[in-house]
């Protein structure tokens, strides 16, 4: 796209793949594996939801009740 851009010959194509669930809502909380918590599936809203999702999962790891109702956001919906 930019043939006269310095260093263009060293450019490497890549894709910023973002895991996304079919319904668009993230998966938060415990996984079926012991001591594995999930914070994934946000798709294009990853950066938008990053801080809140991390806070929620951190609360869960510490055994605290998350600040919001997580009904429908765990892996059991799949």
Tab-separated table of N, CA, C and O in Angstrom:
chain	number	residue	atom	x	y	z
A	1	UNK	N	0.802	-1.199	0.000
A	1	UNK	CA	0.000	0.000	0.000
A	1	UNK	C	0.845	1.264	0.000
A	1	UNK	O	0.412	2.299	-0.473
A	2	UNK	N	2.039	1.182	0.596
A	2	UNK	CA	2.904	2.345	0.695
A	2	UNK	C	4.279	1.996	0.140
A	2	UNK	O	5.234	1.781	0.885
A	3	UNK	N	4.422	1.925	-1.181
A	3	UNK	CA	5.677	1.453	-1.786
A	3	UNK	C	6.895	2.324	-1.484
A	3	UNK	O	8.015	1.846	-1.553
A	4	UNK	N	6.713	3.561	-1.132
A	4	UNK	CA	7.848	4.452	-0.871
A	4	UNK	C	8.118	4.628	0.620
A	4	UNK	O	8.938	5.451	1.007
A	5	UNK	N	7.473	3.860	1.422
A	5	UNK	CA	7.652	3.933	2.877
A	5	UNK	C	8.992	3.298	3.250
A	5	UNK	O	9.294	2.184	2.813
A	6	UNK	N	9.836	3.971	4.038
A	6	UNK	CA	11.123	3.389	4.436
A	6	UNK	C	10.898	2.082	5.220
A	6	UNK	O	10.033	1.994	6.084
A	7	UNK	N	11.669	1.058	4.912
A	7	UNK	CA	11.582	-0.213	5.625
A	7	UNK	C	10.471	-1.128	5.164
A	7	UNK	O	10.257	-2.181	5.747
A	8	UNK	N	9.736	-0.753	4.110
A	8	UNK	CA	8.605	-1.551	3.660
A	8	UNK	C	9.038	-2.962	3.255
A	8	UNK	O	8.275	-3.909	3.402
A	9	UNK	N	10.257	-3.117	2.789
A	9	UNK	CA	10.732	-4.452	2.393
A	9	UNK	C	10.914	-5.376	3.597
A	9	UNK	O	11.000	-6.582	3.452
A	10	UNK	N	10.944	-4.823	4.790
A	10	UNK	CA	11.085	-5.633	6.001
A	10	UNK	C	9.739	-5.905	6.679
A	10	UNK	O	9.689	-6.591	7.690
A	11	UNK	N	8.690	-5.360	6.138
A	11	UNK	CA	7.367	-5.532	6.733
A	11	UNK	C	6.934	-7.000	6.688
A	11	UNK	O	7.219	-7.713	5.728
A	12	UNK	N	6.262	-7.432	7.752
A	12	UNK	CA	5.769	-8.803	7.841
A	12	UNK	C	4.254	-8.745	8.055
A	12	UNK	O	3.786	-8.115	9.004
A	13	UNK	N	3.475	-9.363	7.159
A	13	UNK	CA	2.024	-9.345	7.355
A	13	UNK	C	1.634	-10.137	8.606
A	13	UNK	O	2.267	-11.145	8.933
A	14	UNK	N	0.626	-9.668	9.312
A	14	UNK	CA	0.108	-10.370	10.473
A	14	UNK	C	-1.344	-10.011	10.661
A	14	UNK	O	-1.842	-9.048	10.095
A	15	UNK	N	-2.017	-10.802	11.460
A	15	UNK	CA	-3.430	-10.546	11.753
A	15	UNK	C	-3.604	-10.449	13.261
A	15	UNK	O	-2.984	-11.188	14.012
A	16	UNK	N	-4.402	-9.539	13.666
A	16	UNK	CA	-4.702	-9.387	15.087
A	16	UNK	C	-5.995	-10.145	15.365
A	16	UNK	O	-7.084	-9.593	15.347
A	17	UNK	N	-5.840	-11.428	15.574
A	17	UNK	CA	-7.010	-12.269	15.793
A	17	UNK	C	-7.517	-12.092	17.216
A	17	UNK	O	-6.745	-12.085	18.167
A	18	UNK	N	-8.805	-11.947	17.349
A	18	UNK	CA	-9.418	-11.731	18.656
A	18	UNK	C	-10.447	-12.812	18.900
A	18	UNK	O	-11.429	-12.910	18.157
A	19	UNK	N	-10.241	-13.631	19.930
A	19	UNK	CA	-11.232	-14.665	20.216
A	19	UNK	C	-12.598	-14.032	20.492
A	19	UNK	O	-12.698	-13.071	21.245
A	20	UNK	N	-13.614	-14.562	19.854
A	20	UNK	CA	-14.961	-14.038	20.068
A	20	UNK	C	-15.931	-15.205	20.160
A	20	UNK	O	-15.856	-16.163	19.397
A	21	UNK	N	-16.852	-15.108	21.092
A	21	UNK	CA	-17.880	-16.131	21.234
A	21	UNK	C	-18.952	-15.920	20.178
A	21	UNK	O	-19.113	-14.817	19.649
A	22	UNK	N	-19.722	-16.961	19.865
A	22	UNK	CA	-20.789	-16.811	18.866
A	22	UNK	C	-21.828	-15.767	19.242
A	22	UNK	O	-22.396	-15.114	18.373
A	23	UNK	N	-22.069	-15.582	20.548
A	23	UNK	CA	-23.088	-14.613	20.958
A	23	UNK	C	-22.507	-13.234	21.278
A	23	UNK	O	-23.234	-12.311	21.618
A	24	UNK	N	-21.176	-13.090	21.198
A	24	UNK	CA	-20.550	-11.785	21.410
A	24	UNK	C	-20.256	-11.429	22.849
A	24	UNK	O	-19.573	-10.455	23.106
A	25	UNK	N	-20.756	-12.195	23.805
A	25	UNK	CA	-20.476	-11.925	25.216
A	25	UNK	C	-19.252	-12.711	25.654
A	25	UNK	O	-19.038	-13.835	25.205
A	26	UNK	N	-18.443	-12.142	26.544
A	26	UNK	CA	-17.245	-12.850	26.966
A	26	UNK	C	-17.556	-14.058	27.856
A	26	UNK	O	-18.668	-14.201	28.353
A	27	UNK	N	-16.555	-14.886	28.037
A	27	UNK	CA	-16.624	-15.995	28.988
A	27	UNK	C	-15.765	-15.580	30.171
A	27	UNK	O	-14.564	-15.320	30.023
A	28	UNK	N	-16.363	-15.492	31.337
A	28	UNK	CA	-15.665	-15.077	32.549
A	28	UNK	C	-15.861	-16.125	33.637
A	28	UNK	O	-16.953	-16.632	33.823
A	29	UNK	N	-14.794	-16.424	34.350
A	29	UNK	CA	-14.917	-17.301	35.510
A	29	UNK	C	-14.179	-18.612	35.381
A	29	UNK	O	-13.336	-18.802	34.521
A	30	UNK	N	-14.541	-19.527	36.276
A	30	UNK	CA	-13.875	-20.827	36.351
A	30	UNK	C	-14.074	-21.641	35.081
A	30	UNK	O	-15.124	-21.604	34.473
A	31	UNK	N	-13.043	-22.393	34.754
A	31	UNK	CA	-13.135	-23.349	33.658
A	31	UNK	C	-13.345	-24.735	34.269
A	31	UNK	O	-13.265	-24.889	35.488
A	32	UNK	N	-13.577	-25.743	33.441
A	32	UNK	CA	-13.684	-27.095	33.978
A	32	UNK	C	-12.369	-27.608	34.577
A	32	UNK	O	-12.365	-28.576	35.314
A	33	UNK	N	-11.252	-26.966	34.262
A	33	UNK	CA	-9.955	-27.371	34.794
A	33	UNK	C	-9.677	-26.660	36.115
A	33	UNK	O	-9.911	-25.452	36.238
A	34	UNK	N	-9.158	-27.388	37.066
A	34	UNK	CA	-8.877	-26.819	38.381
A	34	UNK	C	-7.882	-25.663	38.276
A	34	UNK	O	-6.878	-25.746	37.569
A	35	UNK	N	-8.173	-24.586	38.966
A	35	UNK	CA	-7.316	-23.399	39.035
A	35	UNK	C	-7.108	-22.688	37.696
A	35	UNK	O	-6.128	-21.976	37.513
A	36	UNK	N	-8.025	-22.866	36.756
A	36	UNK	CA	-7.953	-22.130	35.493
A	36	UNK	C	-9.201	-21.265	35.368
A	36	UNK	O	-10.316	-21.768	35.344
A	37	UNK	N	-8.992	-19.974	35.327
A	37	UNK	CA	-10.083	-19.025	35.162
A	37	UNK	C	-10.027	-18.448	33.753
A	37	UNK	O	-8.952	-18.288	33.176
A	38	UNK	N	-11.180	-18.122	33.212
A	38	UNK	CA	-11.268	-17.616	31.843
A	38	UNK	C	-11.674	-16.146	31.818
A	38	UNK	O	-12.517	-15.698	32.600
A	39	UNK	N	-11.075	-15.432	30.914
A	39	UNK	CA	-11.401	-14.035	30.644
A	39	UNK	C	-11.158	-13.867	29.150
A	39	UNK	O	-10.143	-13.345	28.722
A	40	UNK	N	-12.075	-14.369	28.343
A	40	UNK	CA	-11.852	-14.455	26.907
A	40	UNK	C	-13.156	-14.305	26.132
A	40	UNK	O	-14.235	-14.298	26.714
A	41	UNK	N	-13.036	-14.192	24.819
A	41	UNK	CA	-14.205	-14.162	23.950
A	41	UNK	C	-14.810	-12.800	23.716
A	41	UNK	O	-15.895	-12.689	23.153
A	42	UNK	N	-14.121	-11.738	24.086
A	42	UNK	CA	-14.653	-10.384	23.950
A	42	UNK	C	-14.716	-9.882	22.520
A	42	UNK	O	-15.429	-8.939	22.217
A	43	UNK	N	-13.917	-10.479	21.639
A	43	UNK	CA	-13.898	-10.024	20.248
A	43	UNK	C	-13.462	-8.578	20.143
A	43	UNK	O	-12.496	-8.164	20.768
A	44	UNK	N	-14.185	-7.790	19.373
A	44	UNK	CA	-13.809	-6.394	19.142
A	44	UNK	C	-13.970	-5.517	20.384
A	44	UNK	O	-13.482	-4.400	20.405
A	45	UNK	N	-14.622	-6.020	21.413
A	45	UNK	CA	-14.793	-5.234	22.645
A	45	UNK	C	-13.736	-5.556	23.693
A	45	UNK	O	-13.857	-5.166	24.847
A	46	UNK	N	-12.687	-6.266	23.299
A	46	UNK	CA	-11.646	-6.652	24.241
A	46	UNK	C	-11.047	-5.486	25.004
A	46	UNK	O	-10.978	-5.499	26.229
A	47	UNK	N	-10.609	-4.459	24.283
A	47	UNK	CA	-10.020	-3.302	24.958
A	47	UNK	C	-11.069	-2.544	25.773
A	47	UNK	O	-10.791	-2.045	26.852
A	48	UNK	N	-12.257	-2.472	25.260
A	48	UNK	CA	-13.325	-1.753	25.954
A	48	UNK	C	-13.663	-2.399	27.290
A	48	UNK	O	-13.888	-1.716	28.286
A	49	UNK	N	-13.688	-3.725	27.310
A	49	UNK	CA	-14.098	-4.454	28.514
A	49	UNK	C	-12.936	-4.975	29.347
A	49	UNK	O	-13.162	-5.605	30.378
A	50	UNK	N	-11.698	-4.731	28.936
A	50	UNK	CA	-10.540	-5.353	29.570
A	50	UNK	C	-10.449	-5.094	31.070
A	50	UNK	O	-10.294	-6.036	31.852
A	51	UNK	N	-10.534	-3.867	31.491
A	51	UNK	CA	-10.349	-3.546	32.910
A	51	UNK	C	-11.464	-4.131	33.775
A	51	UNK	O	-11.203	-4.727	34.825
A	52	UNK	N	-12.695	-3.995	33.334
A	52	UNK	CA	-13.820	-4.521	34.113
A	52	UNK	C	-13.783	-6.043	34.177
A	52	UNK	O	-13.989	-6.634	35.243
A	53	UNK	N	-13.498	-6.687	33.059
A	53	UNK	CA	-13.435	-8.148	33.037
A	53	UNK	C	-12.309	-8.659	33.926
A	53	UNK	O	-12.474	-9.644	34.656
A	54	UNK	N	-11.153	-8.006	33.868
A	54	UNK	CA	-10.029	-8.404	34.714
A	54	UNK	C	-10.372	-8.243	36.194
A	54	UNK	O	-10.018	-9.096	37.012
A	55	UNK	N	-11.059	-7.182	36.534
A	55	UNK	CA	-11.468	-6.939	37.923
A	55	UNK	C	-12.418	-8.043	38.394
A	55	UNK	O	-12.283	-8.574	39.496
A	56	UNK	N	-13.354	-8.400	37.556
A	56	UNK	CA	-14.319	-9.448	37.883
A	56	UNK	C	-13.617	-10.776	38.118
A	56	UNK	O	-13.847	-11.454	39.124
A	57	UNK	N	-12.731	-11.160	37.218
A	57	UNK	CA	-12.037	-12.443	37.348
A	57	UNK	C	-11.085	-12.408	38.546
A	57	UNK	O	-10.969	-13.392	39.279
A	58	UNK	N	-10.433	-11.286	38.790
A	58	UNK	CA	-9.567	-11.168	39.967
A	58	UNK	C	-10.370	-11.363	41.245
A	58	UNK	O	-9.922	-12.045	42.175
A	59	UNK	N	-11.558	-10.780	41.312
A	59	UNK	CA	-12.429	-10.989	42.480
A	59	UNK	C	-12.755	-12.463	42.646
A	59	UNK	O	-12.713	-12.995	43.761
A	60	UNK	N	-13.055	-13.138	41.560
A	60	UNK	CA	-13.392	-14.556	41.629
A	60	UNK	C	-12.212	-15.387	42.129
A	60	UNK	O	-12.370	-16.285	42.957
A	61	UNK	N	-11.025	-15.085	41.634
A	61	UNK	CA	-9.826	-15.809	42.060
A	61	UNK	C	-9.592	-15.616	43.555
A	61	UNK	O	-9.204	-16.548	44.259
A	62	UNK	N	-9.870	-14.423	44.050
A	62	UNK	CA	-9.687	-14.122	45.468
A	62	UNK	C	-10.847	-14.598	46.332
A	62	UNK	O	-10.830	-14.431	47.546
A	63	UNK	N	-11.863	-15.182	45.718
A	63	UNK	CA	-13.003	-15.680	46.476
A	63	UNK	C	-14.018	-14.615	46.850
A	63	UNK	O	-14.886	-14.843	47.682
A	64	UNK	N	-13.926	-13.451	46.215
A	64	UNK	CA	-14.871	-12.362	46.475
A	64	UNK	C	-16.042	-12.455	45.507
A	64	UNK	O	-15.921	-12.989	44.413
A	65	UNK	N	-17.166	-11.878	45.899
A	65	UNK	CA	-18.326	-11.838	45.022
A	65	UNK	C	-18.136	-10.702	44.013
A	65	UNK	O	-17.894	-9.561	44.393
A	66	UNK	N	-18.237	-11.009	42.704
A	66	UNK	CA	-18.099	-9.945	41.699
A	66	UNK	C	-19.173	-8.870	41.862
A	66	UNK	O	-20.261	-9.132	42.377
A	67	UNK	N	-18.862	-7.680	41.409
A	67	UNK	CA	-19.758	-6.531	41.573
A	67	UNK	C	-21.009	-6.619	40.713
A	67	UNK	O	-21.975	-5.901	40.960
A	68	UNK	N	-21.004	-7.478	39.687
A	68	UNK	CA	-22.178	-7.601	38.823
A	68	UNK	C	-22.641	-9.057	38.772
A	68	UNK	O	-21.891	-9.971	39.114
A	69	UNK	N	-23.866	-9.250	38.352
A	69	UNK	CA	-24.416	-10.592	38.168
A	69	UNK	C	-23.789	-11.200	36.917
A	69	UNK	O	-23.858	-10.626	35.833
A	70	UNK	N	-23.188	-12.365	37.059
A	70	UNK	CA	-22.497	-12.993	35.942
A	70	UNK	C	-23.314	-14.079	35.267
A	70	UNK	O	-22.780	-14.857	34.480
A	71	UNK	N	-24.608	-14.102	35.532
A	71	UNK	CA	-25.468	-15.095	34.898
A	71	UNK	C	-25.335	-14.998	33.381
A	71	UNK	O	-25.469	-13.919	32.799
A	72	UNK	N	-25.016	-16.117	32.752
A	72	UNK	CA	-24.884	-16.148	31.305
A	72	UNK	C	-23.531	-15.761	30.781
A	72	UNK	O	-23.327	-15.712	29.572
A	73	UNK	N	-22.568	-15.485	31.658
A	73	UNK	CA	-21.242	-15.119	31.206
A	73	UNK	C	-20.195	-16.188	31.501
A	73	UNK	O	-19.025	-15.980	31.260
A	74	UNK	N	-20.619	-17.336	32.014
A	74	UNK	CA	-19.650	-18.389	32.269
A	74	UNK	C	-19.675	-19.416	31.144
A	74	UNK	O	-20.498	-19.368	30.249
A	75	UNK	N	-18.761	-20.362	31.199
A	75	UNK	CA	-18.598	-21.310	30.116
A	75	UNK	C	-19.763	-22.297	30.002
A	75	UNK	O	-19.968	-22.902	28.956
A	76	UNK	N	-20.575	-22.402	31.026
A	76	UNK	CA	-21.691	-23.364	31.002
A	76	UNK	C	-22.738	-23.019	29.951
A	76	UNK	O	-23.558	-23.863	29.594
A	77	UNK	N	-22.755	-21.809	29.435
A	77	UNK	CA	-23.762	-21.466	28.418
A	77	UNK	C	-23.477	-22.131	27.089
A	77	UNK	O	-24.311	-22.114	26.193
A	78	UNK	N	-22.316	-22.718	26.927
A	78	UNK	CA	-21.991	-23.438	25.699
A	78	UNK	C	-22.069	-24.900	25.967
A	78	UNK	O	-21.609	-25.771	25.898
